[in-house]
GROMACS .gro file of C-alpha atoms in nm:
model
  287
    1UNK     CA    1  10.384  -2.498   6.747
    2UNK     CA    2  10.262  -2.128   6.726
    3UNK     CA    3   9.938  -1.981   6.902
    4UNK     CA    4   9.742  -1.973   6.580
    5UNK     CA    5   9.835  -2.336   6.510
    6UNK     CA    6   9.720  -2.452   6.851
    7UNK     CA    7   9.390  -2.267   6.865
    8UNK     CA    8   9.322  -2.393   6.513
    9UNK     CA    9   9.391  -2.744   6.614
   10UNK     CA   10   9.149  -2.686   6.919
   11UNK     CA   11   8.891  -2.544   6.707
   12UNK     CA   12   8.902  -2.868   6.499
   13UNK     CA   13   8.863  -3.076   6.788
   14UNK     CA   14   8.567  -2.868   6.914
   15UNK     CA   15   8.373  -2.944   6.576
   16UNK     CA   16   8.222  -3.248   6.778
   17UNK     CA   17   8.119  -3.010   7.069
   18UNK     CA   18   7.752  -2.897   7.100
   19UNK     CA   19   7.677  -2.542   7.078
   20UNK     CA   20   7.696  -2.337   7.414
   21UNK     CA   21   7.404  -2.157   7.545
   22UNK     CA   22   7.416  -1.766   7.577
   23UNK     CA   23   7.164  -1.530   7.707
   24UNK     CA   24   6.806  -1.489   7.545
   25UNK     CA   25   6.816  -1.821   7.391
   26UNK     CA   26   7.145  -1.760   7.183
   27UNK     CA   27   7.369  -2.005   7.136
   28UNK     CA   28   7.738  -2.032   7.000
   29UNK     CA   29   7.956  -2.296   6.840
   30UNK     CA   30   8.296  -2.334   7.051
   31UNK     CA   31   8.465  -2.422   6.718
   32UNK     CA   32   8.371  -2.077   6.582
   33UNK     CA   33   8.494  -1.895   6.881
   34UNK     CA   34   8.818  -2.085   6.878
   35UNK     CA   35   8.845  -2.030   6.482
   36UNK     CA   36   8.816  -1.638   6.528
   37UNK     CA   37   9.071  -1.647   6.803
   38UNK     CA   38   9.321  -1.859   6.596
   39UNK     CA   39   9.258  -1.616   6.300
   40UNK     CA   40   9.315  -1.316   6.527
   41UNK     CA   41   9.662  -1.468   6.665
   42UNK     CA   42   9.753  -1.554   6.293
   43UNK     CA   43   9.670  -1.191   6.195
   44UNK     CA   44   9.882  -1.053   6.506
   45UNK     CA   45  10.174  -1.291   6.396
   46UNK     CA   46  10.144  -1.179   6.027
   47UNK     CA   47  10.062  -1.530   5.931
   48UNK     CA   48   9.730  -1.415   5.788
   49UNK     CA   49   9.628  -1.103   5.624
   50UNK     CA   50   9.281  -0.950   5.579
   51UNK     CA   51   9.259  -1.082   5.238
   52UNK     CA   52   9.332  -1.437   5.367
   53UNK     CA   53   9.055  -1.411   5.653
   54UNK     CA   54   8.811  -1.265   5.410
   55UNK     CA   55   8.864  -1.589   5.175
   56UNK     CA   56   8.781  -1.805   5.484
   57UNK     CA   57   8.476  -1.568   5.562
   58UNK     CA   58   8.385  -1.604   5.187
   59UNK     CA   59   8.392  -2.000   5.207
   60UNK     CA   60   8.206  -1.985   5.532
   61UNK     CA   61   7.925  -1.763   5.399
   62UNK     CA   62   7.884  -1.992   5.082
   63UNK     CA   63   7.875  -2.302   5.285
   64UNK     CA   64   7.618  -2.176   5.534
   65UNK     CA   65   7.392  -2.034   5.229
   66UNK     CA   66   7.431  -2.376   5.062
   67UNK     CA   67   7.272  -2.562   5.354
   68UNK     CA   68   6.975  -2.311   5.374
   69UNK     CA   69   6.917  -2.259   4.995
   70UNK     CA   70   6.566  -2.341   4.915
   71UNK     CA   71   6.577  -2.440   4.564
   72UNK     CA   72   6.815  -2.754   4.430
   73UNK     CA   73   6.983  -2.531   4.160
   74UNK     CA   74   7.083  -2.290   4.414
   75UNK     CA   75   7.227  -2.541   4.625
   76UNK     CA   76   7.411  -2.688   4.335
   77UNK     CA   77   7.557  -2.353   4.234
   78UNK     CA   78   7.663  -2.245   4.592
   79UNK     CA   79   7.816  -2.611   4.628
   80UNK     CA   80   8.037  -2.558   4.324
   81UNK     CA   81   8.129  -2.214   4.441
   82UNK     CA   82   8.229  -2.377   4.815
   83UNK     CA   83   8.435  -2.645   4.626
   84UNK     CA   84   8.631  -2.373   4.431
   85UNK     CA   85   8.702  -2.159   4.743
   86UNK     CA   86   8.794  -2.451   4.929
   87UNK     CA   87   9.040  -2.574   4.669
   88UNK     CA   88   9.185  -2.238   4.641
   89UNK     CA   89   9.263  -2.221   5.006
   90UNK     CA   90   9.368  -2.587   5.054
   91UNK     CA   91   9.619  -2.542   4.744
   92UNK     CA   92   9.773  -2.241   4.876
   93UNK     CA   93   9.624  -2.044   4.591
   94UNK     CA   94   9.438  -1.781   4.784
   95UNK     CA   95   9.665  -1.491   4.896
   96UNK     CA   96   9.701  -1.375   5.262
   97UNK     CA   97   9.862  -1.675   5.438
   98UNK     CA   98  10.214  -1.746   5.559
   99UNK     CA   99  10.198  -2.089   5.700
  100UNK     CA  100  10.451  -2.170   5.997
  101UNK     CA  101  10.736  -2.408   5.924
  102UNK     CA  102  10.729  -2.688   6.178
  103UNK     CA  103  11.016  -2.926   6.070
  104UNK     CA  104  11.271  -2.768   5.838
  105UNK     CA  105  11.357  -2.971   5.517
  106UNK     CA  106  11.550  -3.286   5.591
  107UNK     CA  107  11.571  -3.658   5.519
  108UNK     CA  108  11.439  -3.892   5.774
  109UNK     CA  109  11.446  -4.231   5.594
  110UNK     CA  110  11.738  -4.417   5.449
  111UNK     CA  111  11.761  -4.338   5.084
  112UNK     CA  112  11.422  -4.139   5.137
  113UNK     CA  113  11.317  -3.799   4.959
  114UNK     CA  114  11.348  -3.478   5.182
  115UNK     CA  115  11.071  -3.411   5.417
  116UNK     CA  116  10.925  -3.070   5.529
  117UNK     CA  117  10.657  -2.996   5.761
  118UNK     CA  118  10.432  -2.683   5.754
  119UNK     CA  119  10.134  -2.618   5.961
  120UNK     CA  120   9.865  -2.522   5.680
  121UNK     CA  121   9.646  -2.252   5.856
  122UNK     CA  122   9.464  -2.226   5.530
  123UNK     CA  123   9.409  -2.587   5.439
  124UNK     CA  124   9.315  -2.658   5.802
  125UNK     CA  125   9.060  -2.378   5.836
  126UNK     CA  126   8.901  -2.432   5.523
  127UNK     CA  127   8.858  -2.793   5.641
  128UNK     CA  128   8.696  -2.692   5.959
  129UNK     CA  129   8.434  -2.468   5.779
  130UNK     CA  130   8.361  -2.762   5.548
  131UNK     CA  131   8.346  -3.017   5.814
  132UNK     CA  132   8.109  -2.793   6.039
  133UNK     CA  133   7.871  -2.658   5.787
  134UNK     CA  134   7.847  -2.926   5.492
  135UNK     CA  135   7.963  -3.270   5.625
  136UNK     CA  136   7.748  -3.528   5.814
  137UNK     CA  137   7.925  -3.608   6.129
  138UNK     CA  138   7.837  -3.784   6.463
  139UNK     CA  139   7.637  -3.586   6.735
  140UNK     CA  140   7.682  -3.837   7.018
  141UNK     CA  141   7.955  -4.069   7.118
  142UNK     CA  142   7.754  -4.392   7.055
  143UNK     CA  143   7.685  -4.259   6.694
  144UNK     CA  144   8.070  -4.209   6.650
  145UNK     CA  145   8.146  -4.548   6.812
  146UNK     CA  146   7.941  -4.729   6.562
  147UNK     CA  147   8.104  -4.533   6.277
  148UNK     CA  148   8.429  -4.659   6.415
  149UNK     CA  149   8.330  -5.012   6.445
  150UNK     CA  150   8.206  -5.027   6.083
  151UNK     CA  151   8.530  -4.876   5.963
  152UNK     CA  152   8.743  -5.138   6.135
  153UNK     CA  153   8.769  -5.419   5.898
  154UNK     CA  154   8.757  -5.236   5.552
  155UNK     CA  155   9.005  -4.981   5.742
  156UNK     CA  156   9.253  -5.270   5.816
  157UNK     CA  157   9.198  -5.392   5.452
  158UNK     CA  158   9.268  -5.041   5.300
  159UNK     CA  159   9.604  -5.022   5.508
  160UNK     CA  160   9.725  -5.363   5.394
  161UNK     CA  161   9.650  -5.322   5.035
  162UNK     CA  162   9.789  -4.945   5.008
  163UNK     CA  163  10.096  -4.998   5.177
  164UNK     CA  164  10.152  -5.354   5.028
  165UNK     CA  165  10.103  -5.182   4.676
  166UNK     CA  166  10.330  -4.896   4.738
  167UNK     CA  167  10.610  -5.159   4.867
  168UNK     CA  168  10.559  -5.375   4.547
  169UNK     CA  169  10.594  -5.054   4.333
  170UNK     CA  170  10.914  -4.977   4.513
  171UNK     CA  171  10.787  -4.660   4.643
  172UNK     CA  172  10.860  -4.736   5.017
  173UNK     CA  173  11.022  -5.031   5.209
  174UNK     CA  174  10.978  -5.136   5.588
  175UNK     CA  175  11.173  -4.896   5.815
  176UNK     CA  176  11.079  -4.802   6.177
  177UNK     CA  177  11.133  -4.467   6.320
  178UNK     CA  178  11.038  -4.214   6.576
  179UNK     CA  179  11.180  -3.860   6.513
  180UNK     CA  180  11.187  -3.630   6.780
  181UNK     CA  181  10.894  -3.431   6.593
  182UNK     CA  182  10.676  -3.730   6.580
  183UNK     CA  183  10.394  -3.616   6.806
  184UNK     CA  184  10.377  -3.286   6.632
  185UNK     CA  185  10.364  -3.442   6.295
  186UNK     CA  186  10.069  -3.690   6.386
  187UNK     CA  187   9.876  -3.410   6.561
  188UNK     CA  188   9.922  -3.164   6.235
  189UNK     CA  189   9.863  -3.464   5.991
  190UNK     CA  190   9.553  -3.549   6.168
  191UNK     CA  191   9.406  -3.230   6.219
  192UNK     CA  192   9.523  -3.000   5.958
  193UNK     CA  193   9.556  -3.257   5.672
  194UNK     CA  194   9.349  -3.558   5.717
  195UNK     CA  195   9.034  -3.367   5.858
  196UNK     CA  196   9.054  -3.125   5.588
  197UNK     CA  197   9.100  -3.387   5.292
  198UNK     CA  198   8.821  -3.598   5.429
  199UNK     CA  199   8.591  -3.328   5.476
  200UNK     CA  200   8.667  -3.214   5.107
  201UNK     CA  201   8.675  -3.544   4.910
  202UNK     CA  202   8.441  -3.753   5.124
  203UNK     CA  203   8.233  -3.533   5.303
  204UNK     CA  204   8.149  -3.256   5.034
  205UNK     CA  205   8.240  -3.456   4.689
  206UNK     CA  206   8.106  -3.790   4.770
  207UNK     CA  207   7.833  -3.710   5.011
  208UNK     CA  208   7.685  -3.431   4.819
  209UNK     CA  209   7.732  -3.609   4.481
  210UNK     CA  210   7.545  -3.920   4.651
  211UNK     CA  211   7.283  -3.681   4.746
  212UNK     CA  212   7.208  -3.520   4.413
  213UNK     CA  213   7.229  -3.886   4.269
  214UNK     CA  214   6.993  -4.019   4.512
  215UNK     CA  215   6.739  -4.271   4.347
  216UNK     CA  216   6.963  -4.312   4.036
  217UNK     CA  217   7.101  -4.630   3.956
  218UNK     CA  218   7.457  -4.656   4.040
  219UNK     CA  219   7.445  -4.317   4.217
  220UNK     CA  220   7.626  -4.438   4.513
  221UNK     CA  221   7.886  -4.619   4.317
  222UNK     CA  222   7.964  -4.332   4.097
  223UNK     CA  223   8.011  -4.096   4.405
  224UNK     CA  224   8.263  -4.356   4.545
  225UNK     CA  225   8.452  -4.356   4.239
  226UNK     CA  226   8.454  -4.005   4.154
  227UNK     CA  227   8.572  -3.924   4.500
  228UNK     CA  228   8.846  -4.187   4.485
  229UNK     CA  229   8.967  -4.070   4.141
  230UNK     CA  230   8.974  -3.712   4.232
  231UNK     CA  231   9.185  -3.791   4.549
  232UNK     CA  232   9.432  -3.999   4.342
  233UNK     CA  233   9.435  -3.666   4.083
  234UNK     CA  234   9.518  -3.440   4.369
  235UNK     CA  235   9.829  -3.646   4.436
  236UNK     CA  236   9.965  -3.631   4.081
  237UNK     CA  237  10.233  -3.398   4.173
  238UNK     CA  238  10.402  -3.707   4.355
  239UNK     CA  239  10.406  -3.881   4.004
  240UNK     CA  240  10.156  -4.134   3.837
  241UNK     CA  241  10.238  -4.422   4.075
  242UNK     CA  242  10.168  -4.209   4.372
  243UNK     CA  243   9.842  -4.087   4.235
  244UNK     CA  244   9.744  -4.456   4.168
  245UNK     CA  245   9.810  -4.564   4.524
  246UNK     CA  246   9.638  -4.252   4.657
  247UNK     CA  247   9.328  -4.339   4.434
  248UNK     CA  248   9.333  -4.688   4.596
  249UNK     CA  249   9.346  -4.542   4.938
  250UNK     CA  250   9.072  -4.294   4.849
  251UNK     CA  251   8.861  -4.586   4.732
  252UNK     CA  252   8.900  -4.744   5.078
  253UNK     CA  253   8.788  -4.412   5.256
  254UNK     CA  254   8.494  -4.379   5.044
  255UNK     CA  255   8.373  -4.723   5.112
  256UNK     CA  256   8.416  -4.659   5.476
  257UNK     CA  257   8.211  -4.339   5.452
  258UNK     CA  258   7.954  -4.514   5.238
  259UNK     CA  259   7.910  -4.792   5.506
  260UNK     CA  260   7.869  -4.570   5.797
  261UNK     CA  261   7.719  -4.267   5.684
  262UNK     CA  262   7.962  -4.053   5.903
  263UNK     CA  263   8.283  -3.887   5.838
  264UNK     CA  264   8.474  -4.022   6.156
  265UNK     CA  265   8.539  -4.364   6.018
  266UNK     CA  266   8.705  -4.221   5.725
  267UNK     CA  267   8.911  -3.980   5.904
  268UNK     CA  268   9.022  -4.262   6.146
  269UNK     CA  269   9.127  -4.491   5.837
  270UNK     CA  270   9.303  -4.208   5.662
  271UNK     CA  271   9.485  -4.104   5.975
  272UNK     CA  272   9.571  -4.481   6.070
  273UNK     CA  273   9.715  -4.539   5.715
  274UNK     CA  274   9.931  -4.210   5.732
  275UNK     CA  275  10.052  -4.308   6.076
  276UNK     CA  276  10.144  -4.669   5.943
  277UNK     CA  277  10.328  -4.514   5.658
  278UNK     CA  278  10.523  -4.237   5.872
  279UNK     CA  279  10.630  -4.473   6.141
  280UNK     CA  280  10.702  -4.813   5.976
  281UNK     CA  281  10.783  -4.748   5.612
  282UNK     CA  282  11.015  -4.500   5.403
  283UNK     CA  283  10.877  -4.140   5.448
  284UNK     CA  284  10.761  -3.982   5.229
  285UNK     CA  285  10.905  -4.212   4.973
  286UNK     CA  286  11.223  -4.373   4.834
  287UNK     CA  287  11.449  -4.146   4.627
   0.00000   0.00000   0.00000
C-alpha cells in the first residue's frame, strides 16, 4: 500500500484517541495530524490535487460549523451541505483524486464476477471527517465494549439472514478462499469502506434524522427505515437484487446503532458480514 493510504488508515484508527496537549493549553487531535500527513503524501505522489484537498477542507468546515451552529435551521442547512459534499467525495464525483489500485481486475471465485480493489482516499477521508465531527462514538473502552456486546446477537442474525437471502436468490454460493491479498482487502474494507459508509448512513443520516425527529411518534423507526432504504439505493448499481439484500443488511446495521447509540457496533457488524461474504462465499457475486 502507498504511504498516503497507510497514513489515512492510521488516521481512521486514531479517531478514537484523545486529543494530545500542546503548549499553553492547546490540544491537537492525532487523527487530524495523520490526515494532513496523508494528504501531503497523496499530493506529492500525484494522488490528490489542491482542488481535491479543498473539497475535503470544505466538508470538514461545514461539518464543524454544523456542530456549533446556534439555530436549528442553520444546523439543518449545514447538515444537508455536509451530506452533499460527502456524497460527491464518496462517489468519486469531486475532482482531484487518483485512487491507488491495490488489486488489479481478476476473478477470485468460481463462476464469479471480476473483482478489483482500489484504496479510495476520497471516500476514506470523507468518512473520517464525518466520523470525527458528526458521529456519536465511544470515548472509553468500557463504552465501546458495551456497544459491541449489544451488537452481538442482532449482528449474528443480520449476517445469517443477509447471506442466506443472497444464497437463496442465487447471488452467491458457499466457497472458502484466502487470496494472497486478503489482509490488505480486510484492512481497506474496514477502514476505507465500512467506516465511511457507517459514518454516513448510520452516523449522519440515521442519527441526525433521529435527533431532528426526537419526540415525534415513530421518529426512531423512520430514521431506521430511511437509513436502510438509502443504503440499499446506494447499491442499485449492482442490480435490484443486490440493492434489496443491501437494504436488509442496512436494516440490521441501523437496528444495532439504535440499540447501542454508538457507531462501533454497526461498524463491527458491517465488517463482519463483509468478511464472511469475502472468505466463505462467492465474491463479489456469481456471474
